[in-house]
Amino acid sequence: MAEELIRVTPAGLYCEAGDFYIDPWAPVERAVITHAHSDHAQWGCKAYLAAKSGQAVLETRLGSDIRAEYLSYGETRAFNGVTVSLHPAGHILGSSQVRVEKDGEIWVVSGDYKDGADPTCAPLEPVRCHTFITESTFGLPIYRWPSQASLWDDIRAWRRENQEQGRASVLFAYALGKAQRILAGLGPEAEPIYCHGAIERLNDAYRASGVALPETANPVEAPKGTDWSRALVLAPPSANGTPWMRRFGDLSAAFASGWMLVRGARRRRAVDRGFPLSDHADWTGLLETIRATGAERVLPTHGSTAAMVRFLREQGYQAEPLATRYSGELEEGGQEEEAE
């Protein structure tokens, strides 16, 4: 077999011909970044290439002084005869698939992606290629997401019930991407809304990027005597069980995550309700995206790779797992440091 265009190294996915890494997990000379979550955007690289729409969130996470070039979707850059372009992944604001082409051979590294509608980011656009490195976080047939409309209705109903019982509604959601998607989905009618500081700073980055979000405030700045039973409070999962929560008094806690579809996940998270809202494609979405790429060879990484590889081989694909440092999102995380 000819030398692989992209291979796994101790520092991450590496394109030797172009001398760049994609989502490295150690500081490198040149990093192409699919999105700003901590398991994909490593601090300390000498140079970054990322999507222009995600500039504010990436610099919020890594610092405004990073040396970075930002591309519009579909815009190309050449590195030693290797052409690179970024294409929407639909995961969070600025999330990208990386298209790499050399001598007519095309690889696409998906990063994380979802195929559902999301007003906070550009929708997924499958990219034609020969080899597709796909995430497989929820790569099992049991993962099939309910409609977003039903989820928003469920969250609203849970909150109304809490209001009637005089309890605060605290919804745990990852600070980057998930929280902003919830805010946009529920809209201004969900106000008053309070957000943990780790979420608030990323709300600011989304707003600076032109994403419309309802008005929010930080609970630590709320006046004495605030009636928390009227409020919706968004917080990162790591805030659960901390002194920060005491201010809300009697409360009902819920968690928004694709893992809430699995029996027992809510109990492990010690919450009253679970809403299966994911920023990743479900089983059907993964397979539809793979088909749309036209790829002959598929390399699943993160999550349930064995089941995905087995199924793809049965469908006639050249498929093999691609082992990387991250095994998917830890409880849809790898983002816990966002809970500052």
Coordinates of C-alpha atoms in Angstrom, one line a residue:
M1 CA 0.0 0.0 0.0
A2 CA 1.2 3.5 -0.8
E3 CA 2.2 5.7 2.1
E4 CA -0.9 7.0 3.9
L5 CA -1.7 10.7 3.3
I6 CA -2.7 11.0 7.0
R7 CA -1.4 8.8 9.8
V8 CA -1.5 8.6 13.5
T9 CA 1.6 9.8 15.4
P10 CA 2.4 10.4 19.1
A11 CA 1.3 14.0 18.6
G12 CA -1.9 13.2 16.6
L13 CA -3.1 12.9 13.0
Y14 CA -0.3 14.0 10.8
C15 CA 0.0 14.8 7.1
E16 CA 3.7 14.3 6.4
A17 CA 3.5 15.5 2.8
G18 CA 2.1 18.9 3.9
D19 CA 3.9 18.9 7.3
F20 CA 0.8 19.7 9.4
Y21 CA -1.3 18.1 12.1
I22 CA -5.1 17.9 12.4
D23 CA -6.4 18.4 16.0
P24 CA -3.0 17.5 17.6
W25 CA -3.0 16.5 21.2
A26 CA 0.4 18.0 21.8
P27 CA 1.9 21.3 20.8
V28 CA 3.2 21.2 17.2
E29 CA 4.5 23.6 14.6
R30 CA 1.3 23.8 12.5
A31 CA -2.1 22.7 13.6
V32 CA -5.3 22.5 11.5
I33 CA -8.2 22.7 14.0
T34 CA -11.6 21.2 13.4
H35 CA -13.2 23.1 16.4
A36 CA -12.5 24.7 19.7
H37 CA -13.4 21.9 22.1
S38 CA -10.4 21.0 24.3
D39 CA -10.0 17.5 22.9
H40 CA -9.5 19.1 19.4
A41 CA -7.8 22.4 20.1
Q42 CA -4.5 22.1 21.9
W43 CA -2.8 25.2 23.4
G44 CA 0.8 25.9 22.6
C45 CA 1.0 25.2 18.8
K46 CA 3.2 27.6 16.8
A47 CA 0.6 28.2 14.1
Y48 CA -3.1 27.4 13.7
L49 CA -5.4 27.1 10.8
A50 CA -9.2 27.2 11.6
A51 CA -12.5 28.3 10.3
K52 CA -13.2 32.1 10.3
S53 CA -16.7 31.6 11.9
G54 CA -15.1 30.0 14.9
Q55 CA -12.4 32.7 15.5
A56 CA -14.0 34.2 18.6
V57 CA -14.6 30.9 20.4
L58 CA -11.2 29.5 19.6
E59 CA -9.5 32.7 20.9
T60 CA -11.7 32.7 23.9
R61 CA -10.4 29.2 24.7
L62 CA -6.7 29.5 23.6
G63 CA -6.1 33.3 23.9
S64 CA -6.3 36.2 21.5
D65 CA -2.5 36.2 21.1
I66 CA -2.3 32.8 19.3
R67 CA -0.7 32.9 15.8
A68 CA -3.7 31.8 13.6
E69 CA -5.0 32.1 10.1
Y70 CA -8.7 31.8 9.6
L71 CA -10.3 30.5 6.4
S72 CA -13.9 30.9 5.1
Y73 CA -15.5 27.5 4.4
G74 CA -14.3 26.2 1.0
E75 CA -11.3 28.5 0.9
T76 CA -8.0 26.6 0.2
R77 CA -4.5 26.7 1.4
A78 CA -1.5 24.8 -0.1
F79 CA 1.3 23.3 2.0
N80 CA 4.1 21.7 0.0
G81 CA 1.7 20.7 -2.7
V82 CA -1.1 19.5 -0.4
T83 CA -4.3 21.4 -0.7
V84 CA -6.3 22.0 2.5
S85 CA -9.8 23.4 2.9
L86 CA -12.4 23.5 5.7
H87 CA -16.1 22.6 5.3
P88 CA -19.0 22.9 7.8
A89 CA -19.4 20.0 10.3
G90 CA -22.6 21.3 12.0
H91 CA -21.2 20.4 15.5
I92 CA -20.7 23.8 17.1
L93 CA -19.9 27.3 15.9
G94 CA -16.9 27.2 13.6
S95 CA -16.7 23.4 13.5
S96 CA -15.1 22.0 10.3
Q97 CA -14.3 19.0 8.4
V98 CA -10.8 19.1 6.9
R99 CA -10.4 18.2 3.2
V100 CA -6.9 17.2 2.3
E101 CA -5.9 16.6 -1.4
K102 CA -2.6 15.5 -2.9
D103 CA -2.2 14.3 -6.5
G104 CA -5.9 13.7 -6.9
E105 CA -6.2 11.6 -3.7
I106 CA -8.7 13.1 -1.3
W107 CA -9.1 12.5 2.5
V108 CA -11.6 14.1 4.8
V109 CA -11.2 14.3 8.6
S110 CA -14.6 14.9 10.0
G111 CA -13.8 16.1 13.4
D112 CA -17.1 16.0 15.4
Y113 CA -20.3 16.5 13.4
K114 CA -24.1 16.4 13.5
D115 CA -26.7 16.5 10.8
G116 CA -29.5 18.1 12.7
A117 CA -30.6 21.8 12.4
D118 CA -28.9 24.2 14.7
P119 CA -29.3 28.0 14.4
T120 CA -25.9 28.6 16.2
C121 CA -23.7 27.1 13.5
A122 CA -23.5 26.3 9.7
P123 CA -25.1 23.0 8.8
L124 CA -23.1 19.9 8.0
E125 CA -22.1 19.6 4.3
P126 CA -20.8 16.1 3.4
V127 CA -17.6 16.3 1.3
R128 CA -16.8 13.8 -1.4
C129 CA -13.6 11.9 -0.8
H130 CA -11.7 8.6 -1.2
T131 CA -11.0 8.1 2.5
F132 CA -13.2 9.4 5.3
I133 CA -12.0 9.6 8.9
T134 CA -15.4 9.7 10.7
E135 CA -16.2 10.2 14.4
S136 CA -18.3 7.4 15.9
T137 CA -19.1 8.7 19.3
F138 CA -22.7 7.4 19.1
G139 CA -21.9 4.6 16.6
L140 CA -24.5 2.1 17.8
P141 CA -28.0 1.4 16.4
I142 CA -29.5 2.2 19.8
Y143 CA -28.7 5.9 19.4
R144 CA -31.4 7.6 17.4
W145 CA -32.3 11.1 18.5
P146 CA -35.8 12.3 19.1
S147 CA -36.9 15.5 17.3
Q148 CA -35.5 18.8 18.6
A149 CA -39.1 20.2 18.8
S150 CA -40.1 17.4 21.2
L151 CA -36.9 18.1 23.3
W152 CA -37.6 21.8 23.6
D153 CA -41.2 21.0 24.6
D154 CA -40.0 18.6 27.2
I155 CA -37.6 21.1 28.7
R156 CA -40.3 23.8 28.8
A157 CA -42.7 21.4 30.5
W158 CA -40.1 20.4 33.1
R159 CA -39.5 24.1 33.8
R160 CA -43.2 24.9 34.2
E161 CA -43.6 22.0 36.6
N162 CA -40.7 23.3 38.7
Q163 CA -42.1 26.8 38.7
E164 CA -45.4 25.5 39.9
Q165 CA -43.6 23.7 42.7
G166 CA -41.4 26.7 43.6
R167 CA -38.1 25.1 42.5
A168 CA -35.3 26.5 40.5
S169 CA -34.6 24.7 37.1
V170 CA -30.9 24.0 36.7
L171 CA -30.0 22.5 33.4
F172 CA -26.5 21.1 33.0
A173 CA -25.0 21.4 29.5
Y174 CA -21.5 21.7 28.2
A175 CA -20.3 25.2 28.1
L176 CA -19.2 25.4 24.5
G177 CA -21.8 24.6 21.9
K178 CA -24.5 22.7 23.8
A179 CA -25.4 25.6 26.1
Q180 CA -25.7 28.1 23.2
R181 CA -27.8 25.7 21.2
I182 CA -30.2 25.4 24.1
L183 CA -30.4 29.1 24.5
A184 CA -31.1 29.6 20.8
G185 CA -33.6 26.7 20.8
L186 CA -35.6 27.9 23.7
G187 CA -35.5 31.6 22.7
P188 CA -36.3 34.8 24.5
E189 CA -39.5 33.4 25.9
A190 CA -37.4 31.3 28.3
E191 CA -36.1 34.4 30.1
P192 CA -35.1 35.0 32.8
I193 CA -32.1 32.9 32.1
Y194 CA -28.9 32.7 34.2
C195 CA -25.7 31.1 33.0
H196 CA -22.6 30.0 34.9
G197 CA -19.6 32.2 34.2
A198 CA -17.9 29.5 32.0
I199 CA -21.0 29.6 29.8
E200 CA -21.4 33.4 29.9
R201 CA -17.9 34.0 28.4
L202 CA -18.7 31.7 25.5
N203 CA -22.1 33.3 25.1
D204 CA -20.2 36.6 24.6
A205 CA -18.1 34.9 21.9
Y206 CA -21.1 33.6 20.1
R207 CA -22.8 37.0 20.2
A208 CA -19.6 38.6 18.9
S209 CA -19.8 36.2 16.0
G210 CA -23.3 37.3 15.1
V211 CA -25.2 34.5 16.7
A212 CA -28.5 35.6 18.2
L213 CA -29.0 34.4 21.8
P214 CA -31.6 35.5 24.4
E215 CA -30.6 37.7 27.2
T216 CA -28.6 36.0 30.0
A217 CA -27.0 37.0 33.3
N218 CA -24.4 35.5 35.7
P219 CA -26.1 34.2 38.9
V220 CA -23.3 35.6 41.0
E221 CA -24.4 39.1 39.9
A222 CA -28.1 38.6 40.7
P223 CA -29.5 40.8 43.4
K224 CA -30.4 39.5 46.8
G225 CA -33.9 38.1 47.0
T226 CA -33.9 36.8 43.4
D227 CA -36.8 34.4 42.9
W228 CA -34.9 31.5 41.4
S229 CA -38.0 29.4 40.9
R230 CA -38.9 31.7 37.9
A231 CA -35.4 31.2 36.3
L232 CA -33.8 28.8 34.0
V233 CA -30.1 28.3 35.1
L234 CA -27.6 26.8 32.7
A235 CA -24.4 25.3 34.2
P236 CA -21.6 23.0 33.1
P237 CA -21.7 19.5 34.5
S238 CA -18.8 20.0 36.8
A239 CA -20.8 22.6 38.8
N240 CA -23.1 19.8 40.1
G241 CA -22.6 19.3 43.8
T242 CA -20.4 22.3 44.3
P243 CA -21.0 25.3 46.7
W244 CA -21.9 27.4 43.6
M245 CA -25.3 25.5 43.5
R246 CA -26.3 26.4 47.0
R247 CA -27.7 29.9 46.1
F248 CA -30.6 28.3 44.2
G249 CA -32.1 26.6 47.3
D250 CA -34.8 24.1 46.4
L251 CA -34.1 23.0 42.8
S252 CA -34.6 20.3 40.1
A253 CA -31.5 19.4 38.2
A254 CA -31.4 18.1 34.6
F255 CA -28.7 17.2 32.1
A256 CA -28.8 17.7 28.3
S257 CA -26.7 15.0 26.6
G258 CA -27.0 12.2 24.1
W259 CA -25.9 9.8 26.8
M260 CA -29.3 10.5 28.5
L261 CA -30.8 8.1 26.0
V262 CA -29.0 5.2 27.9
R263 CA -30.7 3.7 30.9
G264 CA -28.7 4.5 34.0
A265 CA -26.9 7.6 32.7
R266 CA -29.2 10.0 34.5
R267 CA -28.6 8.1 37.8
R268 CA -24.8 8.3 37.3
R269 CA -25.1 12.0 36.8
A270 CA -27.3 12.4 39.9
V271 CA -29.9 14.5 38.2
D272 CA -33.7 14.4 38.2
R273 CA -34.2 14.5 34.4
G274 CA -32.2 13.8 31.3
F275 CA -32.8 15.2 27.9
P276 CA -31.1 13.3 25.0
L277 CA -29.8 16.4 23.1
S278 CA -26.5 15.7 21.4
D279 CA -24.2 17.8 19.2
H280 CA -23.1 14.5 17.5
A281 CA -24.8 12.5 14.7
D282 CA -26.8 9.5 15.8
W283 CA -26.5 6.1 14.1
T284 CA -28.6 7.1 11.2
G285 CA -26.9 10.4 10.8
L286 CA -23.4 8.8 10.8
L287 CA -24.4 6.3 8.1
E288 CA -26.1 8.8 5.9
T289 CA -23.1 11.1 6.1
I290 CA -20.7 8.3 5.3
R291 CA -22.8 7.4 2.2
A292 CA -22.9 11.0 1.1
T293 CA -19.1 11.3 1.0
G294 CA -18.9 8.5 -1.6
A295 CA -15.8 7.2 0.3
E296 CA -14.6 3.8 -0.5
R297 CA -12.5 3.6 2.7
V298 CA -13.9 4.7 6.1
L299 CA -11.8 5.0 9.3
P300 CA -14.1 5.4 12.4
T301 CA -12.5 7.0 15.4
H302 CA -13.9 7.9 18.9
G303 CA -16.6 5.9 20.5
S304 CA -18.1 2.7 19.2
T305 CA -15.7 2.0 16.4
A306 CA -15.8 -1.8 16.5
A307 CA -19.6 -2.0 15.8
M308 CA -19.3 0.7 13.2
V309 CA -16.4 -1.1 11.4
R310 CA -18.2 -4.4 11.4
F311 CA -21.4 -2.9 10.0
L312 CA -19.5 -0.9 7.3
R313 CA -17.6 -4.0 6.2
E314 CA -20.9 -5.9 5.8
Q315 CA -22.0 -3.0 3.5
G316 CA -18.9 -3.4 1.3
Y317 CA -16.7 -0.6 2.6
Q318 CA -13.0 -0.9 3.3
A319 CA -13.3 -0.1 7.0
E320 CA -10.9 -0.2 9.9
P321 CA -10.8 1.5 13.3
L322 CA -8.4 4.4 13.8
A323 CA -7.1 4.6 17.3
T324 CA -6.5 8.0 18.7
R325 CA -6.0 9.4 22.2
Y326 CA -9.6 10.4 22.7
S327 CA -12.3 7.7 22.8
G328 CA -15.1 10.0 21.9
E329 CA -16.4 12.6 24.2
L330 CA -16.2 11.5 27.8
E331 CA -19.9 11.6 28.7
E332 CA -20.0 13.9 25.6
G333 CA -17.2 15.8 27.3
G334 CA -13.6 16.1 27.0
Q335 CA -14.8 19.6 27.7
E336 CA -14.9 19.6 31.5
E337 CA -12.3 22.3 31.8
E338 CA -14.9 24.6 30.3
A339 CA -16.5 24.5 33.8
E340 CA -14.4 27.2 35.3

